[in-house]
Every structure is written in C-alpha cells, then in structure tokens.
Amino acid sequence: MSREAAGGQTPWEVFIRPRRGLSHQHVGSVHGADADMAIANARDLYTRRGDPLSIWVVRSDAVRASSPDEKDPFFSNGADKPYRYPQMYVPLSEAGDHDE
Amino acid sequence: MTTEAGSTAAAADDVKQRDEYFDALVAAGECVEPRDWLPDGYRRMVLRQIAQHAHSEIIGMQPEGSWLTRAPSLHRKAALLAKVQDEAGHGLYLYAAAETLGVTRAELLDALHNGHQRSSDTFNQPALTWADTGAIAWLTDGAAVINQAPLCRTSYGPYARAMQRVCQEETFHVRQGYDLLWSLCRGTREQQEMAQDAVDRWWLPAVALMFGPPDTVEGGDGDTRAAALGAAVSRRSMAWGIKRHTNDELRQRFIDNVVPQAERLGVTLPDPAIRWNEERGHYDFTPVTWQVYRTAVAAGAQCGRQRLAHRVAAHEAGAWVRAAADAYAARPVTERQEP
C-alpha cells in the first residue's frame, strides 16, 4: 500500500461518526500532505451534506490488515463451532428460539 | 527435477483454484474487494471504466463551471456552485476507488492529460447560454442517474460504494436543473426560447453519448467490426458483473423517463420520432445508430480539445499549491504555527 507520496498525495482513510450513538465508520479515502490537510479534505469531500459529529483520518499505510491469503486458518476460530450459538440449546419457553 | 515439476503443477493448481474462486464469487453476486486476487482482464476493465468515469466527472465541471460568475441570482449561484463542487467530489470518490487497483491519482491525471485515457464525449459541447446549465443537469445528469443506479451494485466493491455516494447526490443535480428550466419556461418569450435552444443542444449528447454506441451490429460495413468488438467487451463486462444492462436498455429507460418530464416542462424534444408505443409499453424514438453516435462524437472534437487544454492549464497552474502543501508538511513540528 505504501507508495511514493508527492504533491500532497499521501493517502488517508477517512472515518466519520454520522451521529451520536454510532461508532466511526469507514467512508472512503482522501489525499493530504499531512493530517490537518487530510482532515480538511475529508470534511470537504465527505461532509457536504448532513451534520456529522466527527472525523478521523488514518494514514492508509498505517492500517495493518489480515492477509486474504491467510483467510482460512486465520479465521478458523469462528467456524464450525455451533455450540457458540444459543439456538443449539433447549429454549427457555414454549415460544422457542425467541426467548432470551 | 521432481521438485520443480511438482511446484509447477502446484502453481497451476493454485491459478485454477484462484480463477474458480473468483468466478464463483462474481456468479454469487458477491462484491470483489481490493485485496482479493483478480484476473488481469477484470482489473484492466474495471480500472478503465472507473478512470474514464472519474475523468468525465472533472471535465464535466467545465461547461457549468463557466456560468458560475454569471448566475442570475444568489440562489441559483449557490445551487450551481454546490452542483459543480459535487462533480469534483464525484471525481475524487472515483479516483480513490481506482487507487485501490494499484495506480495513483497522479498517474491517472497524467493519462488524461497526455491523451492515453479519455473522458466521456458528452461534455465536449459549449454551454452557450445560462439555460445550458439547466439542460445539462436535467438531461445529462438525468442520463447519468439511469446509468449509475445499476452501478451501485457493480461487482467491484470500492466502485459500487463510490457510486452509492454519487447517486445520492445526482438527484439534487437533476432537480435543480429541471427547476431552472421550469422557471425559464414560465418566463418571457426570450427565456422560453433560450430553454428550448439549450434542450436542442444537449439532447443528442445525453441520448447518444451518455449511453454509448448501440449494442447491436448494424450500420455500414466499416461499423461492423467496431460494433462486434464493442458488443464482445459489453458481454464480458456483464459476465463479470461490472456492467448490469446494455447501452440500449438504459437508453430506452432514459427516454421513457424524460418524455413526460419534457411535456410537463413545455419544451419539445428534438426528435420527431418520439411517440408512445402501446404495444411495447415504451416510447419509440430515433435509434442511435453507429453513424448518429460518430456524428455526435465528431461534433464535439474541437470543444473537447479546449476542455482538455483548460484542464492541463489548471493542473499546471496549481503545481505551486501542491509544492507548498508538501513543503509545509515537511517542516519540523516546532516551526508550525499553532491554530
């Protein structure tokens, strides 16, 4: 992901909290020579309408991601474990699976 | 020897598996994401389409942008400014989507500036009067909405997400353009004529150039090869889920939308063949043949060169701003002025 950045072209990922009660969500990316310029560009690009509460910018090359090649073994902890779901157990009432 | 043969076979297996995985993903209607393995052909096709789309957005700022200083009221000026700013934003969403395919925005702009990549021919027409800003927004943005709504479900995830943002904003573009023409059509005789004149000028760019050449192999011998090639690319693009409908399907959809809007407005669409066809449940119109398409492209050639020259000049004139931003960012933190 890391590329030679010139002409203010460092890429940043943009996260916006659209309203209270929600976490920041990834909305896209912008270029900016530094964090302040990236924030200003993100405001101009992603908040022209509506009333968002806050913006985060993170340098794109600072994002550490799981590799797609590792996909199967890396996420195997979540697969094939039916005993982690409530439906696998006796319901608490006649209404069946809709109980708590 | 054994090891080498073994690893070659394993590599071939890997490639086959990757191909199958990719095809299954697309067939299941799933989004392809940047870190997935992509076939080269898919990457090239998506990149070419996103780049052309991005270039069209920023070149498309020019015809309307030229009227910003001459808008007839503060309200119209604010609306037009917001619209033109949106087009810049659409370009940026799309350049960002293209960057996920391993190119930089600078490379894409270079390709536009040196002619290796092109923007849509639609905007290679002069905006001669204030009414053109209305006709452009109503007709070409109206055509864009038809084109772009299915692209919100295009198979490449970053492109689809960019298009979802674009589409949310296009509705405003079309409405403010229609509203502008609405006022002119209810104004003086000169204003009505100005509206009609602008609609006449932008009709063919919208109908022919926004939707591209016909999908069918028709027309003269010289056109057959181009048409067959175009149709093959179109089929490939649809098989990969990049494109969802043929050019002619989308064109018909546009005509069906826009004819009642024109009647309500009180302008005449410059196509005498337009009439409701009860049997088909669609409006008939003069088919956009390869000849019509080529004529429309050629009509904009000179203005197209001016648009590109203007774009290059703006980019070069802005070089000092980019250099200043870099110099500022490179300064030690202690030298910066606190806000």
XYZ file of C-alpha atoms in Angstrom:
439
model
C 0.000 0.000 0.000
C 2.870 2.341 0.727
C 3.682 4.450 -2.301
C 5.945 7.349 -3.055
C 3.840 10.293 -1.925
C 4.456 13.659 -3.565
C 2.269 16.612 -4.451
C 0.278 16.214 -1.245
C -0.689 12.732 -2.389
C -0.297 10.755 0.817
C -3.458 8.615 1.040
C -5.510 8.649 4.237
C -8.501 6.539 5.234
C -11.486 8.541 6.466
C -13.845 7.521 9.284
C -16.949 9.504 10.198
C -19.273 9.344 13.182
C -22.534 10.259 11.476
C -24.482 10.840 14.690
C -24.437 10.205 18.429
C -24.669 6.577 19.414
C -22.824 5.261 16.372
C -19.177 4.395 16.077
C -16.927 5.952 13.459
C -17.435 4.250 10.128
C -15.074 3.980 7.188
C -16.388 6.173 4.337
C -13.505 6.268 1.865
C -10.145 7.911 1.426
C -8.555 11.267 0.631
C -5.133 12.675 -0.132
C -3.366 15.105 2.135
C 0.210 16.214 2.722
C -0.351 15.970 6.485
C -3.090 15.057 8.948
C -4.591 18.562 9.101
C -4.864 18.803 5.342
C -6.297 15.296 5.211
C -8.964 16.286 7.771
C -9.792 19.443 5.804
C -10.047 17.471 2.567
C -12.167 14.802 4.255
C -14.543 17.492 5.515
C -14.889 18.975 2.025
C -15.359 15.604 0.382
C -17.461 13.553 2.782
C -19.496 16.051 4.807
C -21.026 18.392 2.241
C -24.489 17.417 3.480
C -25.849 16.310 6.832
C -24.450 17.118 10.223
C -21.751 14.609 11.127
C -20.206 14.707 14.577
C -16.573 13.896 13.991
C -13.965 12.764 11.502
C -10.954 10.512 11.968
C -8.198 10.200 9.398
C -5.589 7.440 9.471
C -2.689 7.125 7.076
C -3.559 4.306 4.689
C -0.131 2.729 5.106
C -0.641 2.620 8.883
C -3.542 0.190 8.595
C -2.477 -3.327 9.478
C -4.798 -5.834 7.828
C -5.170 -9.583 7.909
C -3.949 -11.045 4.666
C -6.560 -12.627 2.409
C -4.133 -15.497 1.787
C -4.305 -16.405 5.446
C -8.038 -16.347 5.385
C -8.962 -19.936 6.194
C -6.627 -20.725 9.075
C -6.705 -17.182 10.476
C -10.483 -17.080 10.919
C -10.926 -20.753 11.715
C -11.570 -19.936 15.376
C -15.080 -18.772 14.408
C -16.024 -21.576 12.066
C -17.561 -24.958 12.887
C -18.419 -24.069 16.452
C -22.203 -24.471 16.603
C -22.015 -24.650 20.386
C -21.348 -20.893 20.433
C -24.918 -20.102 19.351
C -27.974 -20.021 21.659
C -30.133 -21.915 19.131
C -28.126 -25.032 19.911
C -29.665 -25.254 23.380
C -33.070 -26.021 24.917
C -35.317 -22.928 24.747
C -36.399 -21.295 27.968
C -40.103 -21.277 26.999
C -42.599 -22.834 24.579
C -42.135 -19.824 22.273
C -38.965 -21.475 21.131
C -35.917 -19.588 19.925
C -37.287 -16.102 20.523
C -36.603 -16.072 24.241
C -33.639 -14.580 25.986
C 13.667 -32.022 -11.250
C 10.879 -33.727 -9.362
C 10.554 -30.746 -7.038
C 10.463 -28.309 -9.920
C 7.799 -30.244 -11.805
C 5.869 -30.611 -8.564
C 5.927 -26.898 -7.783
C 4.880 -26.007 -11.346
C 1.916 -28.340 -11.037
C 1.063 -26.859 -7.638
C 1.288 -23.338 -9.083
C -1.029 -24.322 -11.935
C -3.439 -25.776 -9.381
C -3.298 -22.531 -7.423
C -4.096 -20.462 -10.512
C -7.014 -22.747 -11.360
C -8.299 -22.519 -7.802
C -7.985 -18.741 -7.783
C -9.815 -18.479 -11.106
C -12.601 -20.725 -9.858
C -12.889 -18.868 -6.569
C -13.114 -15.543 -8.382
C -15.712 -16.763 -10.878
C -17.801 -18.279 -8.079
C -17.644 -15.013 -6.111
C -18.886 -12.985 -9.074
C -21.513 -15.571 -10.035
C -22.893 -15.489 -6.494
C -23.314 -11.707 -6.814
C -20.730 -11.052 -4.088
C -18.562 -7.949 -4.136
C -14.972 -8.260 -5.257
C -12.727 -6.418 -2.788
C -9.299 -4.813 -3.373
C -7.271 -7.476 -1.600
C -8.889 -10.344 -3.488
C -6.921 -11.910 -6.285
C -8.258 -10.506 -9.582
C -7.821 -11.744 -13.155
C -5.790 -9.204 -15.140
C -8.608 -8.697 -17.632
C -11.034 -7.839 -14.839
C -8.599 -5.406 -13.234
C -7.967 -3.664 -16.571
C -11.651 -3.444 -17.425
C -12.711 -2.059 -14.037
C -9.789 0.355 -13.921
C -10.513 1.624 -17.424
C -14.163 2.213 -16.592
C -13.544 3.899 -13.229
C -10.798 6.103 -14.710
C -12.944 7.169 -17.646
C -15.779 7.861 -15.247
C -13.558 9.915 -12.908
C -12.127 11.927 -15.797
C -15.663 12.628 -17.058
C -16.687 13.976 -13.665
C -13.894 16.541 -13.513
C -14.007 17.522 -17.201
C -17.790 17.734 -16.777
C -17.302 20.560 -14.261
C -16.280 22.912 -17.073
C -19.444 23.657 -19.090
C -21.458 24.556 -15.990
C -18.488 25.991 -14.115
C -18.153 28.622 -16.819
C -21.529 30.076 -15.717
C -20.771 30.345 -12.003
C -19.848 34.014 -12.183
C -22.856 34.837 -14.349
C -25.685 33.116 -12.465
C -28.812 35.302 -12.449
C -29.430 35.170 -8.674
C -27.631 34.319 -5.462
C -29.866 31.261 -5.017
C -29.057 29.888 -8.473
C -25.390 30.650 -7.954
C -25.277 28.799 -4.622
C -27.061 25.792 -6.158
C -24.759 25.715 -9.186
C -21.675 26.085 -7.016
C -22.831 23.144 -4.878
C -23.502 21.114 -8.012
C -20.114 21.784 -9.584
C -18.419 21.065 -6.248
C -20.267 17.743 -6.147
C -18.835 16.856 -9.566
C -15.331 17.472 -8.221
C -16.247 15.261 -5.272
C -17.516 12.516 -7.562
C -14.184 12.629 -9.375
C -12.379 12.246 -6.055
C -14.544 9.299 -4.892
C -13.810 7.577 -8.177
C -10.072 8.325 -8.263
C -9.891 6.874 -4.739
C -11.721 3.747 -5.921
C -9.297 3.453 -8.857
C -6.324 3.763 -6.497
C -7.364 0.525 -4.793
C -6.401 -1.186 -8.071
C -2.756 -0.206 -7.704
C -2.447 3.098 -9.567
C -2.015 6.604 -8.175
C -4.247 9.564 -8.861
C -1.234 11.381 -10.323
C -0.757 8.581 -12.859
C -4.422 8.723 -13.841
C -4.349 12.502 -14.258
C -1.204 12.188 -16.377
C -3.004 9.640 -18.565
C -5.936 12.049 -19.000
C -3.631 14.975 -19.743
C -1.456 13.156 -22.276
C -4.408 11.551 -24.043
C -3.800 7.923 -23.049
C -7.158 7.910 -21.279
C -10.259 9.836 -22.217
C -13.281 11.365 -20.606
C -16.835 10.998 -21.912
C -17.501 12.946 -25.122
C -20.730 14.240 -23.597
C -19.153 17.357 -22.147
C -17.340 18.365 -25.307
C -20.096 20.805 -26.160
C -20.079 24.513 -25.373
C -22.539 25.834 -22.782
C -23.667 28.859 -24.773
C -26.361 30.308 -22.515
C -27.459 30.186 -18.895
C -30.194 27.728 -19.914
C -27.483 25.227 -20.876
C -26.674 24.766 -17.187
C -30.281 23.656 -16.708
C -30.334 21.412 -19.769
C -27.025 19.786 -18.837
C -28.235 18.984 -15.339
C -31.684 17.799 -16.379
C -30.627 15.748 -19.408
C -27.043 14.569 -18.913
C -27.302 14.166 -15.146
C -30.688 12.558 -15.696
C -28.985 10.134 -18.071
C -26.210 9.622 -15.521
C -28.746 8.606 -12.867
C -30.088 5.892 -15.198
C -26.555 4.715 -15.972
C -25.311 4.878 -12.431
C -28.149 3.404 -10.392
C -27.237 -0.157 -11.549
C -23.546 0.620 -10.908
C -24.337 0.843 -7.186
C -24.430 -2.971 -7.476
C -21.408 -3.343 -9.734
C -19.153 -6.247 -8.764
C -16.105 -4.216 -7.678
C -16.794 -3.126 -4.088
C -14.946 0.232 -3.986
C -16.578 1.284 -7.279
C -20.045 0.286 -6.036
C -19.549 2.234 -2.791
C -18.350 5.315 -4.685
C -21.400 5.079 -6.934
C -23.750 4.875 -3.957
C -22.415 8.232 -2.772
C -22.573 9.679 -6.282
C -26.177 8.570 -6.789
C -27.326 10.167 -3.533
C -26.150 13.497 -4.922
C -27.285 13.202 -8.535
C -30.965 13.553 -7.650
C -30.278 17.092 -6.456
C -28.403 17.828 -9.683
C -31.289 16.763 -11.888
C -33.918 18.539 -9.809
C -32.107 21.884 -9.676
C -31.573 21.757 -13.451
C -35.231 20.944 -14.097
C -36.256 23.706 -11.687
C -34.052 26.193 -13.539
C -35.629 25.278 -16.895
C -39.065 25.344 -15.256
C -38.535 28.998 -14.333
C -37.330 29.884 -17.812
C -40.270 28.085 -19.421
C -42.636 30.169 -17.300
C -40.811 33.412 -18.051
C -40.648 35.719 -21.062
C -40.757 34.514 -24.635
C -36.962 35.014 -24.892
C -36.441 32.880 -21.807
C -38.651 30.132 -23.212
C -36.689 30.183 -26.444
C -33.430 30.067 -24.536
C -34.631 26.948 -22.680
C -35.733 25.239 -25.899
C -32.460 26.132 -27.626
C -30.413 24.592 -24.778
C -32.537 21.430 -24.768
C -31.994 21.122 -28.538
C -28.225 21.413 -27.996
C -27.921 18.862 -25.169
C -30.422 16.268 -26.360
C -28.076 14.268 -28.559
C -25.082 14.400 -26.178
C -27.397 12.981 -23.494
C -29.133 10.330 -25.608
C -26.163 9.192 -27.691
C -23.001 9.989 -25.751
C -24.086 9.351 -22.160
C -25.182 5.810 -23.033
C -22.531 4.938 -25.578
C -22.827 3.328 -29.005
C -25.604 0.865 -29.867
C -25.154 -2.737 -28.726
C -26.449 -4.184 -31.964
C -24.330 -4.855 -35.030
C -25.939 -2.512 -37.508
C -24.944 0.193 -39.918
C -22.326 0.241 -42.682
C -19.517 -2.267 -43.203
C -16.954 -0.036 -41.541
C -19.022 -0.093 -38.377
C -19.483 -3.838 -38.164
C -16.074 -4.609 -36.703
C -16.238 -1.853 -34.107
C -19.767 -2.885 -33.196
C -18.818 -6.554 -32.848
C -15.835 -5.630 -30.698
C -17.943 -3.285 -28.588
C -20.582 -5.966 -28.134
C -17.945 -8.513 -27.065
C -16.499 -6.122 -24.457
C -20.013 -5.382 -23.273
C -20.804 -9.109 -22.859
C -17.553 -9.694 -20.953
C -18.285 -6.721 -18.720
C -21.774 -8.058 -17.971
C -20.474 -11.574 -17.308
C -18.113 -10.103 -14.713
C -20.937 -8.065 -13.204
C -19.178 -4.769 -13.919
C -21.932 -3.602 -16.215
C -25.507 -4.689 -15.484
C -27.504 -3.598 -18.562
C -26.848 -2.961 -22.245
C -26.467 0.606 -23.539
C -29.733 0.394 -25.478
C -31.747 -0.876 -22.482
C -30.556 2.078 -20.426
C -31.185 4.497 -23.283
C -34.803 3.327 -23.539
C -35.239 3.734 -19.807
C -33.965 7.324 -20.079
C -36.344 8.172 -22.932
C -39.297 6.733 -21.019
C -38.401 8.896 -18.020
C -37.682 12.115 -19.792
C -40.535 12.427 -22.323
C -43.265 13.093 -19.709
C -40.870 15.477 -17.916
C -40.413 17.458 -21.149
C -44.190 17.625 -21.665
C -44.666 18.953 -18.152
C -41.924 21.493 -18.732
C -43.373 22.620 -22.053
C -40.299 22.028 -24.225
C -40.146 19.962 -27.393
C -37.555 17.201 -27.510
C -35.753 17.486 -30.860
C -36.708 14.037 -32.116
C -39.831 13.871 -34.307
C -39.942 10.060 -33.956
C -40.801 10.194 -30.254
C -44.234 8.714 -29.636
C -45.793 6.292 -27.160
C -45.871 2.704 -28.371
C -48.775 0.978 -26.665
C -47.646 -2.465 -27.791
C -44.120 -2.199 -26.420
C -45.105 -0.129 -23.402
C -42.262 2.252 -24.221
C -41.692 5.449 -26.154
C -40.341 4.986 -29.680
C -37.515 7.308 -30.704
C -34.950 7.674 -33.479
C -32.482 4.839 -32.882
C -28.931 5.868 -32.028
C -27.023 4.135 -34.823
C -23.246 4.000 -35.103
C -23.494 6.812 -37.623
C -25.509 9.024 -35.268
C -23.091 8.180 -32.481
C -19.996 9.019 -34.542
C -21.522 12.283 -35.739
C -22.245 13.291 -32.139
C -18.665 12.481 -31.100
C -17.177 14.385 -34.043
C -19.336 17.448 -33.312
C -17.509 17.915 -30.019
C -13.945 17.374 -31.196
C -12.813 20.990 -31.142
C -14.508 21.849 -27.860
C -13.063 18.619 -26.431
C -9.529 19.833 -27.157
C -10.319 23.095 -25.375
C -11.695 21.232 -22.342
C -8.540 19.151 -22.074
C -6.238 22.148 -22.589
C -8.125 24.004 -19.853
C -7.749 21.028 -17.517
C -3.990 20.772 -18.179
C -3.520 24.522 -17.669
C -5.427 24.395 -14.356
C -3.315 21.466 -13.196
C -0.052 23.184 -14.097
C -1.161 26.465 -12.544
C -1.881 24.571 -9.331
C 1.576 22.995 -9.108
C 2.792 25.614 -6.615
C -0.109 24.804 -4.268
C 0.829 21.110 -4.197
C 4.505 22.018 -3.708
C 3.602 24.401 -0.862
C 1.491 21.723 0.850
C 4.411 19.282 0.674
C 6.878 21.883 1.977
C 4.549 22.754 4.852
C 4.045 19.100 5.761
C 7.820 18.510 5.670
C 8.562 21.276 8.198
C 9.510 20.212 11.712
C 6.510 20.320 14.051
C 8.076 23.089 16.197
C 8.123 25.515 13.270
C 4.401 25.205 12.655
C 2.040 27.870 13.828
C -0.472 26.591 16.341
C -4.046 27.266 15.259
